[in-house]
Each structure stands twice: as C-alpha cells, then as structure tokens.
mmCIF file of C-alpha atoms and ligand atoms in Angstrom:
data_model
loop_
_atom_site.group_PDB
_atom_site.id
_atom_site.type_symbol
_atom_site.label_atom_id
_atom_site.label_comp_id
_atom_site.label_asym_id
_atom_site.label_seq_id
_atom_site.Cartn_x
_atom_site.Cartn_y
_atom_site.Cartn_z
ATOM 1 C CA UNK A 731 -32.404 -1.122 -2.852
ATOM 2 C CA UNK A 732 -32.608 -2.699 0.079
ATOM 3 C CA UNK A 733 -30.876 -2.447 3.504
ATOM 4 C CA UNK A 734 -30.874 -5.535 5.865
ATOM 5 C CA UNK A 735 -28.805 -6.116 8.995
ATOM 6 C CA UNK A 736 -30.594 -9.740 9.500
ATOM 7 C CA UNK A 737 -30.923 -12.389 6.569
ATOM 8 C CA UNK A 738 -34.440 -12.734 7.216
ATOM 9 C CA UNK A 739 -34.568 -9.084 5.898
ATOM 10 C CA UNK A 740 -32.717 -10.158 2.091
ATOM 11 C CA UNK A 741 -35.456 -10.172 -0.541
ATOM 12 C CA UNK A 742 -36.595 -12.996 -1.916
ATOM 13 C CA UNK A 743 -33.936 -15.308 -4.255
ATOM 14 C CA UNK A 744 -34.851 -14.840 -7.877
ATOM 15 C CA UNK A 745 -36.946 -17.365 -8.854
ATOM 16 C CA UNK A 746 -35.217 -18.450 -12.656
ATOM 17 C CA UNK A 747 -32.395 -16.343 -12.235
ATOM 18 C CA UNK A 748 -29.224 -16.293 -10.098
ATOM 19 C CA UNK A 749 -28.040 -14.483 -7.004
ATOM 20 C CA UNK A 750 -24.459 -12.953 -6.749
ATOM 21 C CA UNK A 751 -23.100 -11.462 -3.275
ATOM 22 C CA UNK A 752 -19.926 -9.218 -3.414
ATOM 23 C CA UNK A 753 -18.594 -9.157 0.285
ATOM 24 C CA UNK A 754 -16.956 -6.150 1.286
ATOM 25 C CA UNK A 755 -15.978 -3.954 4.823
ATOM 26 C CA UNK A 756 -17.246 -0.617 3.245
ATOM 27 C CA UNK A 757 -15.497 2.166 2.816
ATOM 28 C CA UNK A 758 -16.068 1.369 -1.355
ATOM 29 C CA UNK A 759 -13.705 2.453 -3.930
ATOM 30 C CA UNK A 760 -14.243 2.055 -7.609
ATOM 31 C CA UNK A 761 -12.162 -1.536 -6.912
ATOM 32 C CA UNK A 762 -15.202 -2.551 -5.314
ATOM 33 C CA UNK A 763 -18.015 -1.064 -7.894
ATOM 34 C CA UNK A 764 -15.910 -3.130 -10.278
ATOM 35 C CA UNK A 765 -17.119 -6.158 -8.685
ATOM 36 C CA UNK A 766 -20.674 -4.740 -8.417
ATOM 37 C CA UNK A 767 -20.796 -4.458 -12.093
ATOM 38 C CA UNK A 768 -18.955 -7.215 -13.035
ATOM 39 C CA UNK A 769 -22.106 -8.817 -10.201
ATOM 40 C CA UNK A 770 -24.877 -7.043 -12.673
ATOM 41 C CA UNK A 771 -23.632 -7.849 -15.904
ATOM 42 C CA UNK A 772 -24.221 -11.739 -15.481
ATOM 43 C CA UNK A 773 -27.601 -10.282 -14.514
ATOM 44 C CA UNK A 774 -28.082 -11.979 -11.096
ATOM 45 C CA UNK A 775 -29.753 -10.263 -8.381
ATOM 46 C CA UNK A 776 -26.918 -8.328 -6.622
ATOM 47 C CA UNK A 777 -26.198 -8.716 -3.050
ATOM 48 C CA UNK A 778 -23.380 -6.690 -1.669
ATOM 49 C CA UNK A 779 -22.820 -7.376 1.971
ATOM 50 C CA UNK A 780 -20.457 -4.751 4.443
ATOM 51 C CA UNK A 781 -19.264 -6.222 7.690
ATOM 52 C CA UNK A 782 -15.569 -5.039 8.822
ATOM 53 C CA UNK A 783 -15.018 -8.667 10.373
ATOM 54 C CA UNK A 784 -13.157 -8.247 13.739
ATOM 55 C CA UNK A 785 -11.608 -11.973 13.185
ATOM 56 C CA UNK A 786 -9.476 -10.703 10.399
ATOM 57 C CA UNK A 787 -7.869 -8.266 12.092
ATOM 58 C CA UNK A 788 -4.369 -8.944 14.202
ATOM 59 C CA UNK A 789 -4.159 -5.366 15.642
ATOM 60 C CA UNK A 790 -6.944 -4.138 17.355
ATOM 61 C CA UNK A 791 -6.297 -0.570 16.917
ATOM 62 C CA UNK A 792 -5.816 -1.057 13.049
ATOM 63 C CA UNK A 793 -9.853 -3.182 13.553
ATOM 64 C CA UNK A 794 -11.045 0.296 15.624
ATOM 65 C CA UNK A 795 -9.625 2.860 12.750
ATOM 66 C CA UNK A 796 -10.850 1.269 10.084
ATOM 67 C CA UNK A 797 -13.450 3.642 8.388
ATOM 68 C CA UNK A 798 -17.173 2.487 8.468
ATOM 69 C CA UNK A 799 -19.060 4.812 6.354
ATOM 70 C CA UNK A 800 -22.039 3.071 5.503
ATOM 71 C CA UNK A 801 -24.539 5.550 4.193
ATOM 72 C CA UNK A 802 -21.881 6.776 1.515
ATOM 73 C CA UNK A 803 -21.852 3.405 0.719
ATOM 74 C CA UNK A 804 -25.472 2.506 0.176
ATOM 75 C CA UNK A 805 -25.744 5.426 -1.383
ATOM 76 C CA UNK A 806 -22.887 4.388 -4.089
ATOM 77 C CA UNK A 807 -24.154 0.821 -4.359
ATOM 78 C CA UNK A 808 -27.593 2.244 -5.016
ATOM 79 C CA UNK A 809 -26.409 4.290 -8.192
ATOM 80 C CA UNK A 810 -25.342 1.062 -9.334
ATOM 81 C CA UNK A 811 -28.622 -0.778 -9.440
ATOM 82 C CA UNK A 812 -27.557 -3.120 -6.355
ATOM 83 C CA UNK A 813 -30.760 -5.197 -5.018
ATOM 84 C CA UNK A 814 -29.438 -5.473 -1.448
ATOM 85 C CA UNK A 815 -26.964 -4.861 0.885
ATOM 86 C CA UNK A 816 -26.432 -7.049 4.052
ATOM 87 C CA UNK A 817 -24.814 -5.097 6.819
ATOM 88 C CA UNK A 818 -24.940 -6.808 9.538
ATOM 89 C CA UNK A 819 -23.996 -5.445 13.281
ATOM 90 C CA UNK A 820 -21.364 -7.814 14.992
ATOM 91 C CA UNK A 821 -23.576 -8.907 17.492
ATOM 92 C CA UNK A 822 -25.696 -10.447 14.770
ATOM 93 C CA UNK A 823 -22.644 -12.304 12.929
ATOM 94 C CA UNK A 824 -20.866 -13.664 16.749
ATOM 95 C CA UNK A 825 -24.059 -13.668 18.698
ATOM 96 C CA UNK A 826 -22.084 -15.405 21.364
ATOM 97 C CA UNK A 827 -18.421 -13.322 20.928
ATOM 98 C CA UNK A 828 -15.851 -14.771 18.954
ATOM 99 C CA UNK A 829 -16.835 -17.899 16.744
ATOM 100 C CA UNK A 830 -15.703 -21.167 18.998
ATOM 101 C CA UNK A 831 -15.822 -22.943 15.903
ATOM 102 C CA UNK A 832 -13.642 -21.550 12.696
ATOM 103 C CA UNK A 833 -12.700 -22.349 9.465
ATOM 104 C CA UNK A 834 -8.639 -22.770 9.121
ATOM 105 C CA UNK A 835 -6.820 -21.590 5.800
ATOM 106 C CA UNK A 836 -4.357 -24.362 6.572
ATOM 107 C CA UNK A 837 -0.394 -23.894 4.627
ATOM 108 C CA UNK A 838 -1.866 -21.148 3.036
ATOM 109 C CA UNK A 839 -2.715 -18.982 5.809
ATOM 110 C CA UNK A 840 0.803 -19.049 6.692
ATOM 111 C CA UNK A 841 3.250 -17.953 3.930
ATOM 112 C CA UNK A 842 3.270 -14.213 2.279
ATOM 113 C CA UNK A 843 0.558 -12.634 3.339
ATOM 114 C CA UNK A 844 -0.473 -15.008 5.701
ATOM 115 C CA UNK A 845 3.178 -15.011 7.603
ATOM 116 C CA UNK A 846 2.840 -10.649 7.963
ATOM 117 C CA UNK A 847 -0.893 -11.145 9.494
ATOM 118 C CA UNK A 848 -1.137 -14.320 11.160
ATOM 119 C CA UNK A 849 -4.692 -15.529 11.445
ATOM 120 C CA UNK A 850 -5.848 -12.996 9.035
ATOM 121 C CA UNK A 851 -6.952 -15.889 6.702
ATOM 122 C CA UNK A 852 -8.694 -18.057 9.199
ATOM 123 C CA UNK A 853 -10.516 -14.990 9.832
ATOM 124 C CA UNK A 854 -11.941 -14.197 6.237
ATOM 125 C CA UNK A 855 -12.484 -17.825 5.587
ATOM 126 C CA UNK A 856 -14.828 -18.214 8.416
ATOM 127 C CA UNK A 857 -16.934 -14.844 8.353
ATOM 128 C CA UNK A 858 -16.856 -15.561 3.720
ATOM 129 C CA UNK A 859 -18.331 -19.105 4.926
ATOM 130 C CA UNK A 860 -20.822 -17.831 7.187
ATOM 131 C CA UNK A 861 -21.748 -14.775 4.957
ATOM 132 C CA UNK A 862 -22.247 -17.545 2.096
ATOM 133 C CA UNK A 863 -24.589 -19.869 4.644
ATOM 134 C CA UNK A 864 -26.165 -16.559 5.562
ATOM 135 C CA UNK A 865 -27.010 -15.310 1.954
ATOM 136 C CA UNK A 866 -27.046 -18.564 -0.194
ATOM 137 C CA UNK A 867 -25.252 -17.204 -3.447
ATOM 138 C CA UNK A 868 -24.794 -18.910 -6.503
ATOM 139 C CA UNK A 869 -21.801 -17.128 -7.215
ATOM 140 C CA UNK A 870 -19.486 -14.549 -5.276
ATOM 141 C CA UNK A 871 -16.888 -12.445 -6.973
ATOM 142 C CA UNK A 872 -13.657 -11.453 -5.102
ATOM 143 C CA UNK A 873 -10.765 -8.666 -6.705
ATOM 144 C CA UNK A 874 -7.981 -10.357 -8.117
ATOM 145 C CA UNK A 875 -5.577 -7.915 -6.342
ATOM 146 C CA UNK A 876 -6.015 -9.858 -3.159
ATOM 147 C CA UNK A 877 -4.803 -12.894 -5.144
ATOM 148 C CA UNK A 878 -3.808 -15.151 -1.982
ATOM 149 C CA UNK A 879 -7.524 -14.742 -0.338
ATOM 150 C CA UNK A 880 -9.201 -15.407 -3.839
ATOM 151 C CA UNK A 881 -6.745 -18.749 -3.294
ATOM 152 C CA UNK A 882 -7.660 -19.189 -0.006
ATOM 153 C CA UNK A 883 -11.957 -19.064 -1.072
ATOM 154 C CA UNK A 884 -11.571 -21.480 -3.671
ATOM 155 C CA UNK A 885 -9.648 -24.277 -1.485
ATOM 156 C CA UNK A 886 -12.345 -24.013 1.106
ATOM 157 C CA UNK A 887 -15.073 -23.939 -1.289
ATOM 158 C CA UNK A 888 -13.177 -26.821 -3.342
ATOM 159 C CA UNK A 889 -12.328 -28.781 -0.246
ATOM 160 C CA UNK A 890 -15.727 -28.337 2.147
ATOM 161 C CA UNK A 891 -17.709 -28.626 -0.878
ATOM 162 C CA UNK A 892 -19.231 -25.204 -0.580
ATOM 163 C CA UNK A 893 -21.958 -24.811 -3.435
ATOM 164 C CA UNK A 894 -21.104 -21.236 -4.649
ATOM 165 C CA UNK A 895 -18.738 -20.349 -7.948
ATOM 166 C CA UNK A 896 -16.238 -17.850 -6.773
ATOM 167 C CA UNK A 897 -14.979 -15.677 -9.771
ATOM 168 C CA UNK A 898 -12.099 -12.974 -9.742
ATOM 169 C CA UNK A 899 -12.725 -10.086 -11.027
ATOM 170 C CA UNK A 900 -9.190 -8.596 -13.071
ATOM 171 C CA UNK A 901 -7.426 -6.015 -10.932
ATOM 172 C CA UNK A 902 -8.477 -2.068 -12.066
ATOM 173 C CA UNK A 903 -4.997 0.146 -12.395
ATOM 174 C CA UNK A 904 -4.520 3.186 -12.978
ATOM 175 C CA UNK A 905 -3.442 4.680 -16.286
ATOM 176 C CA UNK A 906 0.115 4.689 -14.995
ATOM 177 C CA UNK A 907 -0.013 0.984 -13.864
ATOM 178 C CA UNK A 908 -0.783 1.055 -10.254
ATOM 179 C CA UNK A 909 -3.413 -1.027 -8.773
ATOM 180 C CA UNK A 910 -6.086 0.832 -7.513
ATOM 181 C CA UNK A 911 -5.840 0.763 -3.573
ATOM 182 C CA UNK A 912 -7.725 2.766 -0.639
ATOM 183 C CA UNK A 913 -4.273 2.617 0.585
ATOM 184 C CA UNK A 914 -3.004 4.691 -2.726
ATOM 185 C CA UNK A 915 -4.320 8.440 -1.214
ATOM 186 C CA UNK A 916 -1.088 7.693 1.489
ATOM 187 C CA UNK A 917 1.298 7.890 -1.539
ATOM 188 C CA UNK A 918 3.392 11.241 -2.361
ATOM 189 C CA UNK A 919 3.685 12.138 -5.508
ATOM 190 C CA UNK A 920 7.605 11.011 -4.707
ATOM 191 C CA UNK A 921 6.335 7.375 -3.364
ATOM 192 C CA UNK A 922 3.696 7.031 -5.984
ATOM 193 C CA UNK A 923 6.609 7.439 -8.798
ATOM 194 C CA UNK A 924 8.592 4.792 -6.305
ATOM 195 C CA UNK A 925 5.557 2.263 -6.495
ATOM 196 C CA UNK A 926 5.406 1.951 -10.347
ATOM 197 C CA UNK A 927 8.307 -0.606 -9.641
ATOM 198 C CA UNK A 928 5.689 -3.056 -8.295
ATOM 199 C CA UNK A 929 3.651 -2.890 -12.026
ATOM 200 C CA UNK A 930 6.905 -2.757 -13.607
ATOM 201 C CA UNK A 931 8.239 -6.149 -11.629
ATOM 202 C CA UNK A 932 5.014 -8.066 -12.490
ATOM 203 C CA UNK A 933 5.423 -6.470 -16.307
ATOM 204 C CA UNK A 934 9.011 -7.659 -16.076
ATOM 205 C CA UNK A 935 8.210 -11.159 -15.309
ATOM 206 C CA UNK A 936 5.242 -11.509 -17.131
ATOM 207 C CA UNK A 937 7.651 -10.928 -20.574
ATOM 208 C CA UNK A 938 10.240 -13.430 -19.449
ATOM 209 C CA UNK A 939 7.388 -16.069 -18.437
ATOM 210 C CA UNK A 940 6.098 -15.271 -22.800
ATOM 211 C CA UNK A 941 9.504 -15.732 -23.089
ATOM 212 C CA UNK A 942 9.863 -19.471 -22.001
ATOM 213 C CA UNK A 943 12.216 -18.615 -19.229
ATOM 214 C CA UNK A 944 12.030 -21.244 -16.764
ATOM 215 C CA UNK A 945 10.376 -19.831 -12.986
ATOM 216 C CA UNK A 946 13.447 -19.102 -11.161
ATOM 217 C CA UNK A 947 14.410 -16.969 -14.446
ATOM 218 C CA UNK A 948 10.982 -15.207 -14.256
ATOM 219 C CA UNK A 949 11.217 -14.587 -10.540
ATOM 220 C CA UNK A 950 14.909 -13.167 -10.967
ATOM 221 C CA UNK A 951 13.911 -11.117 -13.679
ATOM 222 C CA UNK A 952 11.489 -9.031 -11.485
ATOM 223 C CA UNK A 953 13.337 -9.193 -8.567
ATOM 224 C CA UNK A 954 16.174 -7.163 -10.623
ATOM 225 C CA UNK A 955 13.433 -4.097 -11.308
ATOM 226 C CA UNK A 956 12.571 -4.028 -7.565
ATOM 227 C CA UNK A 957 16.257 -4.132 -6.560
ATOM 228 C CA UNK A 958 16.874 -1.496 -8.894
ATOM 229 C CA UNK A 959 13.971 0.553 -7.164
ATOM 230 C CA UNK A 960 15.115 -0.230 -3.904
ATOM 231 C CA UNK A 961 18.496 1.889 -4.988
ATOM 232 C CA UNK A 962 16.497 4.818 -6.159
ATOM 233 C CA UNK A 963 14.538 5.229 -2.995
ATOM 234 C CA UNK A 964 15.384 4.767 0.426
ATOM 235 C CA UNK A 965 11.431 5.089 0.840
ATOM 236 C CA UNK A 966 10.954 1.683 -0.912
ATOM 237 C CA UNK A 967 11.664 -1.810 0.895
ATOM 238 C CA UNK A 968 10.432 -4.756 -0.735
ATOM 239 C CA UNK A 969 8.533 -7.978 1.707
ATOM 240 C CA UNK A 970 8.645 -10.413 -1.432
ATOM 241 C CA UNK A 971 8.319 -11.355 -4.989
ATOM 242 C CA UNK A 972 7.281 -14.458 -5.816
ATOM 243 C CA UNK A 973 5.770 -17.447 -8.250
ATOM 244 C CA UNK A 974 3.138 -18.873 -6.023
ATOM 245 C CA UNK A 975 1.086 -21.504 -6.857
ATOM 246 C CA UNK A 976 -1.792 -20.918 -7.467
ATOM 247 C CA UNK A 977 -3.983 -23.626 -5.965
ATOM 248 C CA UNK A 978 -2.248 -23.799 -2.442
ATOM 249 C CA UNK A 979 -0.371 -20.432 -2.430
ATOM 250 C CA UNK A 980 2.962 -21.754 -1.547
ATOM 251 C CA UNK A 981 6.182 -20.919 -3.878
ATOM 252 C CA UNK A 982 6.809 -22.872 -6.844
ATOM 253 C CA UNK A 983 9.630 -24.812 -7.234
ATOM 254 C CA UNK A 984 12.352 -23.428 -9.783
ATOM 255 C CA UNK A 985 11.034 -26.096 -12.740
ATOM 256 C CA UNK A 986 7.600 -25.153 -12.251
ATOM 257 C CA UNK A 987 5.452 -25.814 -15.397
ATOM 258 C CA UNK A 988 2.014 -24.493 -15.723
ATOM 259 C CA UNK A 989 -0.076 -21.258 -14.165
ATOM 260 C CA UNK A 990 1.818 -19.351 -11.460
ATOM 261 C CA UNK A 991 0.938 -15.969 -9.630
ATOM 262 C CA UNK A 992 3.649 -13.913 -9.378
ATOM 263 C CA UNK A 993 2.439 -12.159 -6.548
ATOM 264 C CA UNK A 994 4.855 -8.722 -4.960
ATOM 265 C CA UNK A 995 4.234 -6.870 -1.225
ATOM 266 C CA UNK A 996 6.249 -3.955 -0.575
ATOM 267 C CA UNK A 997 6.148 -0.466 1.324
ATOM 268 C CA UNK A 998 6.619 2.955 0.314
ATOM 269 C CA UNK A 999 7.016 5.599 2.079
ATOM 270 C CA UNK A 1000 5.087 3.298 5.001
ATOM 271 C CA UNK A 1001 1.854 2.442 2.952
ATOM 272 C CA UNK A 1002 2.163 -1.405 2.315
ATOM 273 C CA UNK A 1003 1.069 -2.165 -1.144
ATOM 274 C CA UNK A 1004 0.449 -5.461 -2.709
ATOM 275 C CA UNK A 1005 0.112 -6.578 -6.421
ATOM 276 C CA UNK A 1006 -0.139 -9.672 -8.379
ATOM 277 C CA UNK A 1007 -0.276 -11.013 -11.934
ATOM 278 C CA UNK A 1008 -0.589 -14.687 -13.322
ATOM 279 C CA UNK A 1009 1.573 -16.018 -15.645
ATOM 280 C CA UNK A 1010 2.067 -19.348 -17.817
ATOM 281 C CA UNK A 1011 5.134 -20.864 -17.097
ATOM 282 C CA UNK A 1012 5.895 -23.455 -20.058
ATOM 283 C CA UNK A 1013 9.765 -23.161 -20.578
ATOM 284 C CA UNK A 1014 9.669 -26.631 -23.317
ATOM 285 C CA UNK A 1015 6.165 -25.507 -24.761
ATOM 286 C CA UNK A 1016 7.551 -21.947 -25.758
ATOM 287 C CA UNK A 1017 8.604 -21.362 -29.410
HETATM 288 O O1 PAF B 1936 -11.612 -8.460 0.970
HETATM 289 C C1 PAF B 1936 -12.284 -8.046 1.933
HETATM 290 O O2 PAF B 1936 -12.733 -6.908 1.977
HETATM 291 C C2 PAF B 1936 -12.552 -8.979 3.121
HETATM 292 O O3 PAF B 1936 -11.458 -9.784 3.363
HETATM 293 C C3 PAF B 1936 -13.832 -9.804 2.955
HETATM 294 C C4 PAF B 1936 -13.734 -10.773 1.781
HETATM 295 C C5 PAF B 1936 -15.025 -8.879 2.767
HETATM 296 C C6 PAF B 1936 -14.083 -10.648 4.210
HETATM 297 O O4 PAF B 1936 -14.261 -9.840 5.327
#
C-alpha cells in the first residue's frame, strides 16, 4: 500500500479497470472499512484519502481535538488490501490559507444539519471537489448515515457536472439497532438504552410509510416514539425528525409522493447522534 501526501505520489490509474476513492478524516471505525470493502468489491483500485478539513469545522477547538491517528489507520486500511492512501498535510490542500474560491451547498447547507453547523457543508463540498480534481475517481462512496452530505455530493456533482458516480454505502448498526458512530463510546449503558428511540423512530415511520400513510402521518408517527423517549429520560432531547427530500434536503410537504429520507438528530446524555432511513411515500399506490 501506498502512502502519498502529494498526488503526484498516487500510483498509476488502472489502465482497463476503475479507480474508487473513499474520503475520510481518520480516526477509522468499521463504518469506514465498510466503505473500503464495499470500494474493493467492485474491484477498482482503492484510494482512501485522510485529511481532517479545517473548512468544515465551525469551532476551532472541536477542529484542534479531533483525533489524527494516522499510522493506526494505514495500518487498518492496509489489512484491507487498500492500494493508496492520500493524506495530505494542510499546507498542501490551502497552499495559500483558506480557499478564496469555494464551492457553496446552497438551501441545503442551511436546514437540519446545515442550520446546527453553519458552513459545515460549503466546507466538505469544496475540499470533496478538490480531493476529486486531485485524485480523478471514477466513483466515490460516502456512508449513508450522513444522509444530508451524501445529498449535498450528488447536487454538486449533478449540477457542476462533476464526472465521478457517488454511491452510498447502507448504514452498519449494531445488533441492537444503533448506527455505528465514533461518537457511540460517549454513551452509558443508561444513554445507549435512551438512543434505541432514534432506530425505533425511523422503524416507526418506515411501517407507516409500507403502510400508505400519507408524509405528515409518517412523520407524526415517529415523532410519537421520540416524544415518548423524551418522557423516559431527561438525558434525551430531540433537534428534529423529519421527511426530507431527498434531492435538495429540504422538508417535504405533507402530500409528498415518492422517495423521502426521514432523517432524526438528537442528544443523549450530550453525545449528538444522527440517523436516517429512506422511505417510499405512495399513500394512492398502497394496497
Ligand atoms: O464524512 C467525512 O468524513 C467528511 O465530511 C469528508 C467527506 C471526508 C470530507 O472532509
């Protein structure tokens, strides 16, 4: 495997066959060897790139703590049969400081996600842009779990005509239901048990969506398991749950028709977890 901090040091593209990158900022978790594999089965030669992107962050503190353990990493990446990783220094991705120039996440950058870390989006759309210039995939994979940045790729790719197939990869949970998170090791046993509600919610709605209830109906009928959690625990405080849609991220009206992802933030015990499933809504095509 190979380790390059400039993209003159990537190995060569496959001639016949494909290239897939996996961008992460380290600190891997099986979430992230998901991708990897998911990378190897379609038998491309597997880039995985780690840059913690300053531009993404609102809080500097939260950019300084965040854990950069890179030979752990490579060494993890390795054992899965990765061809390269790109880990670039900062100085080599903003030669000049921050970008002058940046790539906008428009609406969606503002709502949900967006609203609790302004700029966060503009951030990851610019450094996934330049990573993709830098690296020239045919097709980069992204975790489902972070459903509103996997929505926020494929508009920019769709809209400047970027020449890469983004594909998300299903969310991995846990046997009990809970997405795995880095952020999960925070949990007591006590908030863990609280933040089954989110799986349950997205469960919840998922059955009345099979069920033909219109989207205000499937939104309400999640809402009423979170509620009910929010009773139980004083710990638990729910930002939103919500049928976004899922080309532009904002909420769906209440007689949407067609795909929606019903899409849940809340904190437990202080660890902020997010979750997200997508759902057919089709009240007149149901049985
Ligand atoms: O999902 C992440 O880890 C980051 O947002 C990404 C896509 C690597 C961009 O920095």
């Amino acid at each position: 495997m190979r380790l390059a901090s400039t993209a003159a040091e990537l190995p060569e593209r496959p001639r016949d066959g494909a290239r897939a990158i996996v961008m992460t900022m380290g600190a891997l978790h099986e979430g992230h060897l998901t991708l990897v594999r998911r990378a190897r089965e379609l038998g491309a030669q597997v880039i995985v790139t780690i840059f913690v992107n300053p531009l993404q962050f609102n809080d500097p503190a939260d950019l300084e703590r965040y854990p950069r353990t890179l030979e752990a990493d490579c060494a993890l990446l390795e054992a899965e049969g990765v061809d390269a990783v790109f880990a670039p220094s900062v100085e080599e991705m903003y030669p000049g400081g921050d970008p002058v120039v940046t790539v906008s996440a428009g609406a969606i950058g503002e709502v949900f996600e967006g609203a609790h870390r302004p700029g966060h989006f503009d951030g990851v759309l610019t450094v996934v842009l330049k990573l993709m210039h830098l690296t020239s995939p045919d097709v980069a994979l992204f975790g489902a779990k972070d459903a509103q940045q996997v929505i926020a790729v494929r508009a920019m790719v769709r809209d400047l005509a970027v020449p890469v197939r983004v594909e998300a990869v299903p969310t991995v949970r846990d046997p009990d239901g809970l997405a795995l998170s880095s952020r999960n090791v925070h949990l007591s046993r006590a908030d863990r048990e609280a933040a089954l509600a989110l799986p349950r919610a997205l469960a919840a709605a998922a059955a009345a969506a099979r069920n033909g209830d219109p989207a205000a109906d499937v939104v309400r009928t999640g809402t009423n398991v979170l509620t009910e959690a929010t009773r139980a625990s004083a710990k638990f405080a729910v930002d939103y749950f919500a049928a976004l849609d899922p080309r532009t991220a904002q909420q769906v009206p209440d007689d949407h028709r067609g795909e929606a992802v019903i899409a849940v933030a809340a904190t437990v015990g202080g660890t902020r977890l997010i979750d997200n499933m997508t759902v057919l809504i089709d009240p007149e095509g149901s049985p």
